Short mmCIF file of C-alpha atoms in Angstrom, two decimals:
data_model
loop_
_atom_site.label_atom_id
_atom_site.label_comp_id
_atom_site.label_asym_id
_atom_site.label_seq_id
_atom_site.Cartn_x
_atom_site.Cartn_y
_atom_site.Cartn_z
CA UNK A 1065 -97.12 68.84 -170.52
CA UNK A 1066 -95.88 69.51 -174.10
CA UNK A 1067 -98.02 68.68 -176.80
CA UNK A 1068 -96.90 66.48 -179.85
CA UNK A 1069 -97.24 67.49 -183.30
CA UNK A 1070 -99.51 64.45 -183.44
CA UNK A 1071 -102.00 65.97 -180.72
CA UNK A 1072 -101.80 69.64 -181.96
CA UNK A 1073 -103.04 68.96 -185.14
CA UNK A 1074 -106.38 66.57 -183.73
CA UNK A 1075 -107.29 69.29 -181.55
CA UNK A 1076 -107.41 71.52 -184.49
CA UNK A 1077 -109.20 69.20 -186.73
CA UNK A 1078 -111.44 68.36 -184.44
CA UNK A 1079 -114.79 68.58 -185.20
CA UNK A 1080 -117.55 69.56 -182.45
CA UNK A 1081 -120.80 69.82 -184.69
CA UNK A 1082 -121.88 66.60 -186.36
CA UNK A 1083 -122.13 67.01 -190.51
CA UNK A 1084 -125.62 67.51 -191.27
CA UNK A 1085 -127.75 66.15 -194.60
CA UNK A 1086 -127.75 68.32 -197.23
CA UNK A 1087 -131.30 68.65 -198.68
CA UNK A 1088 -133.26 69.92 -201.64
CA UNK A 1089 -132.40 73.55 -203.84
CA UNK A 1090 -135.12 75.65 -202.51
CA UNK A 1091 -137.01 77.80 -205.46
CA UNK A 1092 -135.37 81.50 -206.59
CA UNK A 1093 -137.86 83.60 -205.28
CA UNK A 1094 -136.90 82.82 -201.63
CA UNK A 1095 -132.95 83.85 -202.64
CA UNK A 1096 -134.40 87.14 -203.86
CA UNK A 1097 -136.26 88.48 -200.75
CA UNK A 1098 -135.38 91.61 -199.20
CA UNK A 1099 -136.77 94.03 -196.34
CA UNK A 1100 -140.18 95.34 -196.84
CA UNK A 1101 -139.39 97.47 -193.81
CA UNK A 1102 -137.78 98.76 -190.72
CA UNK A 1103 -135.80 95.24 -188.65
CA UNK A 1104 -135.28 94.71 -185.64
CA UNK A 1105 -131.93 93.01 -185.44
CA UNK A 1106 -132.20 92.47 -181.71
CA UNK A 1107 -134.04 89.94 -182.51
CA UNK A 1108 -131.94 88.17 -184.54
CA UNK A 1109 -129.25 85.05 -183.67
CA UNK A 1110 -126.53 84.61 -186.66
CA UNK A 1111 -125.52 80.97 -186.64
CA UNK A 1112 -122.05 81.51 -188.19
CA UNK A 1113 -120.17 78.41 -188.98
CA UNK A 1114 -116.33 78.01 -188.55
CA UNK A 1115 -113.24 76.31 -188.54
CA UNK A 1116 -110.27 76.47 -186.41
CA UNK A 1117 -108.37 76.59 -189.48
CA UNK A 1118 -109.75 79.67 -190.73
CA UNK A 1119 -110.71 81.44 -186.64
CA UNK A 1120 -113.51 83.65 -187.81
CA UNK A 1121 -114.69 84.24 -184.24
CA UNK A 1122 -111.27 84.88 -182.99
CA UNK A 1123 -110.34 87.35 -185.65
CA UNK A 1124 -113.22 89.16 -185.10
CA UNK A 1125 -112.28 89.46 -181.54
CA UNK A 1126 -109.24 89.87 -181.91
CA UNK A 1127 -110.06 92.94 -184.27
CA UNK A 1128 -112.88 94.19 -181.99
CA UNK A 1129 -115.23 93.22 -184.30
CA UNK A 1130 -117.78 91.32 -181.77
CA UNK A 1131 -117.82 94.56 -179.64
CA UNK A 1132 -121.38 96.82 -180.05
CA UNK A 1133 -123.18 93.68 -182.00
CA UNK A 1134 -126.72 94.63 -183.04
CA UNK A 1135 -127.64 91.14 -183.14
CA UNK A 1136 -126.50 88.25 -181.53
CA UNK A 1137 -123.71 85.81 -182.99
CA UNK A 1138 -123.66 81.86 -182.41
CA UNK A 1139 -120.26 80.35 -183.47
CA UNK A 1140 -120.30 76.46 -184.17
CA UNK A 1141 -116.66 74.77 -184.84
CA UNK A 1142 -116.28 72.25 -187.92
CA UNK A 1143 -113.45 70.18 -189.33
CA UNK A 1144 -113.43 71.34 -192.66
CA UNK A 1145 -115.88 73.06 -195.25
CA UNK A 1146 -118.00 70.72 -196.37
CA UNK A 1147 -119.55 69.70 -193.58
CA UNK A 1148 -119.91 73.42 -193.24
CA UNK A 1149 -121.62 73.33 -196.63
CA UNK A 1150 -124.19 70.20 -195.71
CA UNK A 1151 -124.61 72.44 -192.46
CA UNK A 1152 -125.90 75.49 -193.80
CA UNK A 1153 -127.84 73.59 -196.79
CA UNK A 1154 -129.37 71.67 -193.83
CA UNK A 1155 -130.28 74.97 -191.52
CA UNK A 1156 -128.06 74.09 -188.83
CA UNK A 1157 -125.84 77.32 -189.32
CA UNK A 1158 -126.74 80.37 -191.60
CA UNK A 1159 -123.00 81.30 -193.08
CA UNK A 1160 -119.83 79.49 -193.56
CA UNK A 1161 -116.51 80.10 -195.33
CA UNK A 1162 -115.06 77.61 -197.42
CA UNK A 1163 -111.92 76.96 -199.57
CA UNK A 1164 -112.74 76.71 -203.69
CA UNK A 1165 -114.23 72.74 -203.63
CA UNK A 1166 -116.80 72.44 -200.81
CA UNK A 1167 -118.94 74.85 -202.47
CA UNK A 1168 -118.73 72.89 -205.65
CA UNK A 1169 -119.54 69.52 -204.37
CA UNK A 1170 -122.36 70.94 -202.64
CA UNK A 1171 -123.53 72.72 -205.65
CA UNK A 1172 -123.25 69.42 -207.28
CA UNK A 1173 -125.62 67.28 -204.86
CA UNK A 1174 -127.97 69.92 -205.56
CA UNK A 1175 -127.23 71.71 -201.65
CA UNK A 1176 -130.20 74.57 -200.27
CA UNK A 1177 -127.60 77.26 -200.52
CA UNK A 1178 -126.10 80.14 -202.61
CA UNK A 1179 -123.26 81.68 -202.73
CA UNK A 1180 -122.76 85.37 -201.49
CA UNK A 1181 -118.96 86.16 -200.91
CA UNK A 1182 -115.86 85.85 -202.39
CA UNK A 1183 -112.14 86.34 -200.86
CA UNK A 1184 -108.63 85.33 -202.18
CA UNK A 1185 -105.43 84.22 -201.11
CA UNK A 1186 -102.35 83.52 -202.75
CA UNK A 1187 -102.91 79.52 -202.92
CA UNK A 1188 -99.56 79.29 -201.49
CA UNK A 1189 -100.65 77.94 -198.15
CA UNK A 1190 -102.25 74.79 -200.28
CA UNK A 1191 -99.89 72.63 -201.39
CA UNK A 1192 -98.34 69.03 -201.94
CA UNK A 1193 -96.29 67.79 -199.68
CA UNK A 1194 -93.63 64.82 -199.11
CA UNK A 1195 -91.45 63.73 -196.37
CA UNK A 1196 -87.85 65.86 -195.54
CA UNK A 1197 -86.18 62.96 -196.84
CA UNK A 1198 -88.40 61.87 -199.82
CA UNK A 1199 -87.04 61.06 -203.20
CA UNK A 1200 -90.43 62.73 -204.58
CA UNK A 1201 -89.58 66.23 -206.23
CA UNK A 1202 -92.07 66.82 -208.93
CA UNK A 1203 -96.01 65.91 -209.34
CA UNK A 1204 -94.62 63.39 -211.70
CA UNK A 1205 -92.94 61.43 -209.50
CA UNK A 1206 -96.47 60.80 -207.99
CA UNK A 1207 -97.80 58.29 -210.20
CA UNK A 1208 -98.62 54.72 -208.83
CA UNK A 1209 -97.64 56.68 -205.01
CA UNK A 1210 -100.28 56.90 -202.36
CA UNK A 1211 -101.53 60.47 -201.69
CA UNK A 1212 -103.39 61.42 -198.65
CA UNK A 1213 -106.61 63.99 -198.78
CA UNK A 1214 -109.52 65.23 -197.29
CA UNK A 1215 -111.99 64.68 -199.93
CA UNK A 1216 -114.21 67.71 -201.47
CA UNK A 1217 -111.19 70.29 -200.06
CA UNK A 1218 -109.31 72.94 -201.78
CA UNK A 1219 -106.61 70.60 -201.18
CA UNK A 1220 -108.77 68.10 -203.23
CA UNK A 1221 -109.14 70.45 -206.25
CA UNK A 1222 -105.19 71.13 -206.10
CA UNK A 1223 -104.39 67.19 -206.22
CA UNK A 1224 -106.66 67.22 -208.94
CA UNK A 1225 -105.74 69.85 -211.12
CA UNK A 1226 -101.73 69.46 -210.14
CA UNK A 1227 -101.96 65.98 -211.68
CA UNK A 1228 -103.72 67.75 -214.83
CA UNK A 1229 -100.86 69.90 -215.55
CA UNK A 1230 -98.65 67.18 -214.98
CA UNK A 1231 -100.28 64.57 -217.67
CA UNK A 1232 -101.96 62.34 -215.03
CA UNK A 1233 -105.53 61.59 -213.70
CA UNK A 1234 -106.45 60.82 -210.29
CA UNK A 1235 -106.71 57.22 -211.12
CA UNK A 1236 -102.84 57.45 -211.80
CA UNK A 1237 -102.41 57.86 -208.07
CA UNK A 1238 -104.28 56.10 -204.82
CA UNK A 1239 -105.96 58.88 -203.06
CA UNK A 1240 -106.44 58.05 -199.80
CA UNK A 1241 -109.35 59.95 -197.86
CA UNK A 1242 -108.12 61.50 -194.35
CA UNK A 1243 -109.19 64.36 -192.33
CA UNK A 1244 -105.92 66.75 -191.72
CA UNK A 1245 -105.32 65.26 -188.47
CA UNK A 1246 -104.84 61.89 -190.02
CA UNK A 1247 -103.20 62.98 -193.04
CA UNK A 1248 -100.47 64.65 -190.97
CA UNK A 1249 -99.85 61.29 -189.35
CA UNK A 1250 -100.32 59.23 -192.43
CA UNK A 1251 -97.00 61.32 -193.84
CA UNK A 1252 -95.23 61.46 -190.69
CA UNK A 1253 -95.32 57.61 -190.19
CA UNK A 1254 -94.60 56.84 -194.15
CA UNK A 1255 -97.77 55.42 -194.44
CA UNK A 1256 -98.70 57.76 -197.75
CA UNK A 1257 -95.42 59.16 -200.05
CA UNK A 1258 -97.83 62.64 -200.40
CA UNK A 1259 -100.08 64.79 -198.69
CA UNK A 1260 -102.32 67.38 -200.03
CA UNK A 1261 -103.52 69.71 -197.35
CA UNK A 1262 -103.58 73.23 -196.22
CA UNK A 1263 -102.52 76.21 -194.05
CA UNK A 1264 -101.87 75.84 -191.40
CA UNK A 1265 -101.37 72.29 -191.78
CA UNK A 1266 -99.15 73.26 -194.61
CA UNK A 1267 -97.03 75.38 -192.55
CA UNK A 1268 -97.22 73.16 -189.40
CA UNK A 1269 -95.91 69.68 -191.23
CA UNK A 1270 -92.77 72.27 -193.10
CA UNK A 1271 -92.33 73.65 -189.84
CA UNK A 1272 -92.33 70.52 -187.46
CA UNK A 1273 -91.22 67.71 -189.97
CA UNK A 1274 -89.59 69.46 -192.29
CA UNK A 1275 -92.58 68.18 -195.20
CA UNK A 1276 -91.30 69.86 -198.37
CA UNK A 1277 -93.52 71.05 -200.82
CA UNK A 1278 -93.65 70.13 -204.58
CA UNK A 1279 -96.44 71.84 -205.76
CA UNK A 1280 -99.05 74.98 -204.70
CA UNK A 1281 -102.21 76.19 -205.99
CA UNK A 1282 -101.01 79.21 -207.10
CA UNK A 1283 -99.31 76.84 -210.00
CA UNK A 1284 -102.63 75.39 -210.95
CA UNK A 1285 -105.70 76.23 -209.10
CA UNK A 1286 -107.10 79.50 -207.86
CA UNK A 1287 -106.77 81.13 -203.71
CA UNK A 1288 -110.39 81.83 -203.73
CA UNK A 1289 -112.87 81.20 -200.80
CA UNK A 1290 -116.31 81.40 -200.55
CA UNK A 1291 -118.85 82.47 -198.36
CA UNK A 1292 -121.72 80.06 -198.52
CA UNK A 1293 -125.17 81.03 -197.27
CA UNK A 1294 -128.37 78.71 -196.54
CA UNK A 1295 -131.36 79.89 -198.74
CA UNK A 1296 -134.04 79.71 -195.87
CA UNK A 1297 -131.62 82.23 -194.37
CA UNK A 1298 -131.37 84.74 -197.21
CA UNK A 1299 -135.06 84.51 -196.96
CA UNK A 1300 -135.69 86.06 -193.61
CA UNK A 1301 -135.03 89.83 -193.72
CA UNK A 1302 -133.43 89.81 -190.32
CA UNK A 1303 -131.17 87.44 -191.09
CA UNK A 1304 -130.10 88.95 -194.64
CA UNK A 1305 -129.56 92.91 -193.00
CA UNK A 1306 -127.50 90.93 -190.30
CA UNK A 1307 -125.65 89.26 -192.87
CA UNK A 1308 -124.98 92.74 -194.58
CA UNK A 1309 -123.64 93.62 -191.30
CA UNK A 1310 -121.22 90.82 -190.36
CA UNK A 1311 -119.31 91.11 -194.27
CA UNK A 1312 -118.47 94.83 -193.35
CA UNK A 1313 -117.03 93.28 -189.56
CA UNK A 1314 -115.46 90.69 -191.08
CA UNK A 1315 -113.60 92.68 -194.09
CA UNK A 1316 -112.57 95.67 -191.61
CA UNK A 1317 -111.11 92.69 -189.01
CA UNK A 1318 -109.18 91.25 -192.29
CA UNK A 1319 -107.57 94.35 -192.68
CA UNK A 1320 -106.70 94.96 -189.25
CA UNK A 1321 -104.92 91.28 -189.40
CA UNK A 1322 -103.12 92.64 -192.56
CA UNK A 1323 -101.76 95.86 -190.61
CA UNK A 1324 -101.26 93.74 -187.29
CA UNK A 1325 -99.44 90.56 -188.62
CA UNK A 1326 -97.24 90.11 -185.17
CA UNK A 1327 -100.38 90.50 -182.81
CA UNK A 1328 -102.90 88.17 -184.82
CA UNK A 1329 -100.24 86.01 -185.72
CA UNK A 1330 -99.24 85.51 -181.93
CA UNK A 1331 -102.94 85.35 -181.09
CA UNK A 1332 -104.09 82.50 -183.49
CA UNK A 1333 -100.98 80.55 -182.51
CA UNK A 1334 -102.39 80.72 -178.76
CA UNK A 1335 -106.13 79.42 -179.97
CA UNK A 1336 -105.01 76.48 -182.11
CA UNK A 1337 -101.35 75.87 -180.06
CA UNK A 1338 -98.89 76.02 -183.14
CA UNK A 1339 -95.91 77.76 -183.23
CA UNK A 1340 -95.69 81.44 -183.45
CA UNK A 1341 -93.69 80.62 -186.35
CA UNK A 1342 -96.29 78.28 -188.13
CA UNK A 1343 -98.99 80.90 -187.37
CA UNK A 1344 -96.71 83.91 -189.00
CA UNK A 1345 -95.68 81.69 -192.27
CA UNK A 1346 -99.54 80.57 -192.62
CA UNK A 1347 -101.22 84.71 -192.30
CA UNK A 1348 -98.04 85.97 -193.72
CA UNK A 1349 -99.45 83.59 -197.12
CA UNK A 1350 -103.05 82.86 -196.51
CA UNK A 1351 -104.94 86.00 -195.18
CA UNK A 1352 -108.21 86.17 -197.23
CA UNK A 1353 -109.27 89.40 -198.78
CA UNK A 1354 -112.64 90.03 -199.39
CA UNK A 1355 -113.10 90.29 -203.04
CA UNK A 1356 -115.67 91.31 -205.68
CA UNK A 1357 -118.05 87.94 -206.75
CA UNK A 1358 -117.57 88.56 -210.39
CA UNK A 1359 -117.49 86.78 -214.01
CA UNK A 1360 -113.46 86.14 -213.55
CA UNK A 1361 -114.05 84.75 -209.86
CA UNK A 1362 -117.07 82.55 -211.17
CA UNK A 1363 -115.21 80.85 -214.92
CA UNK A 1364 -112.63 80.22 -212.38
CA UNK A 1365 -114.71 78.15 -210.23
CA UNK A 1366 -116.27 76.66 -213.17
CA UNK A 1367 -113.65 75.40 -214.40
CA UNK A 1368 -112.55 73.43 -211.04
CA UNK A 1369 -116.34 72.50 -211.36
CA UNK A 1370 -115.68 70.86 -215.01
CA UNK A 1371 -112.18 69.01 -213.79
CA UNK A 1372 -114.02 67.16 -211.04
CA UNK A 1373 -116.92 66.02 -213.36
CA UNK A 1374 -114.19 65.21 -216.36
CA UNK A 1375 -112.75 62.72 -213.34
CA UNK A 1376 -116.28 61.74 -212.42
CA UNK A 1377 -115.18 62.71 -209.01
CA UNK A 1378 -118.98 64.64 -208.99
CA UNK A 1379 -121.87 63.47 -210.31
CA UNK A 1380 -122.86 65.46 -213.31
CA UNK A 1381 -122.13 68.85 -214.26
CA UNK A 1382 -122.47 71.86 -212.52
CA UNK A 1383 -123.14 74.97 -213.13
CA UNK A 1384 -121.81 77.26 -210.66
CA UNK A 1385 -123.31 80.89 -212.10
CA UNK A 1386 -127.01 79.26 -210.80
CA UNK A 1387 -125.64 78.82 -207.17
CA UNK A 1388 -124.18 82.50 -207.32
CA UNK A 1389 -126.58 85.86 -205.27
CA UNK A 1390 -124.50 88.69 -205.50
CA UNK A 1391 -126.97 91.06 -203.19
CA UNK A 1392 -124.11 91.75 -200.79
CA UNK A 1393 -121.56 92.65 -203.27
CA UNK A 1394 -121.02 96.31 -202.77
CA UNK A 1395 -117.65 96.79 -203.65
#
């Protein structure tokens, strides 16, 4: 039986691990521990967080990356990052990759994690989106218009920051909270004039509905993801030199996805059952390379961090620097 649009995109924003409560910033000294000696990694279970949308596990695999483990890997599947965030502040998993926001709204309800990894994209795959046949052309054109989003997403930053550069605040639009799934619908049926989403939602709706895009983050907001680590887990020594471990894996099986583009394009269309098309247009514009966790990468995030408090869409302000442990950075 073919699957709809509709059903494609609930299976992949489906969510099999229930969001977790995020709990208090543990103290410094805990974020600074390292190995006093010799570890057994053997021993040790990674609980690595993930999304469909981003397929760590099955990029790994795909790149042989899960082949001759020292220590064993758990994979758990969420619907977006910050559950993933709550997650790993709660203990559930120890590492998760998010887009630019999750990280910020957990830094801002004071979440038990830190943040060890950067990568970038081109922001392209993040965008605004209307209907093939909507009037809409410009960010402008958006104010008084309903706009669906997944609140505390990359998508949510770009909506944000979008309406910025255009003159307008958030209050000059109705947001309208949906997971992708929903938000897919919501613009399919007419029931919102916008979406603000993702790849490879992006590049599913422009590929199935013919959503056109009037705006991407490249315009206004940065490509950067982030890897997000509990502090209990940077704690244990095991955990940290497995940790050390899994970056390397995970930046050699980015690079293999650069120099294999057909293959991994053909094989994440088969996990998440998109088009071969979809799957090409989202790695072809989305693949995220491991970057360096430096002073450009932070003011960057800071000042995402600053737009959502100036909108009172946080509480507070947040300083981003005090969530950032740059032990793995070895580039």
């Amino acid at each position: 039986m073919k699957r709809t649009p509709k059903s494609r995109l609930a299976g992949l924003a489906l969510a099999v691990v229930a969001a977790l409560s995020l709990s208090a910033c543990g103290d410094d000294a805990a974020t600074e521990a390292a190995p006093s000696g010799p570890v057994d990694l053997s021993t040790v279970t990674l609980k690595v967080g993930d999304q469909k949308a981003i397929s760590i596990e099955v990029l790994l695999k795909a790149s042989g990356q899960l082949e001759n483990l020292p220590y064993k890997i758990e994979f758990s599947t969420f619907t977006a990052g910050l559950p993933l965030v709550e997650a790993a502040s709660a203990g559930g998993i120890d590492i998760a990759q998010t887009g630019n926001t999750p990280v910020i709204f957990g830094a801002a309800a004071d979440a038990d994690i830190k943040i060890v990894g950067a990568l970038s994209a081109t922001g392209k795959g993040d965008a605004i989106l209307v209907g093939k046949d909507s009037p809409i052309a410009s960010v402008a054109a958006l104010k008084g218009k309903k706009v669906a989003v997944y609140k505390g997403s990359s998508a949510n930053a770009n909506l944000l920051l979008q309406l910025k550069k255009a003159g307008l605040s958030l209050s000059d639009v109705e947001p309208v909270y949906l997971s992708p799934g929903d938000g897919y619908t919501a613009l399919t049926r007419g029931d919102v004039d916008a979406w603000a989403t993702w790849d490879p939602y992006t590049a599913i709706a422009e590929k199935e509905i013919g959503a056109k895009s009037i705006a991407t983050a490249d315009q206004a907001a940065n490509g950067y993801n982030f890897w997000a680590a509990g502090t209990k887990t940077l704690a244990d020594p095991g955990k940290s030199a497995a940790l050390a471990d899994f970056f390397q894996r995970y930046a050699a099986a980015t690079k293999w996805s650069s120099d294999n583009l057909d293959t991994w394009s053909a094989k994440y269309a088969e996990l998440t059952q998109i088009s071969v098309d979809a799957s090409r247009t989202t790695w072809t514009r989305s693949i995220k390379e491991p970057i360096k966790l430096d002073d450009k990468v932070i003011a960057s995030e800071q000042e995402i961090a600053d737009a959502f408090t100036d909108a009172k869409a946080i509480p507070g302000k947040v300083d981003f620097d005090s969530f950032v442990d740059t032990r793995f950075d070895k580039s």
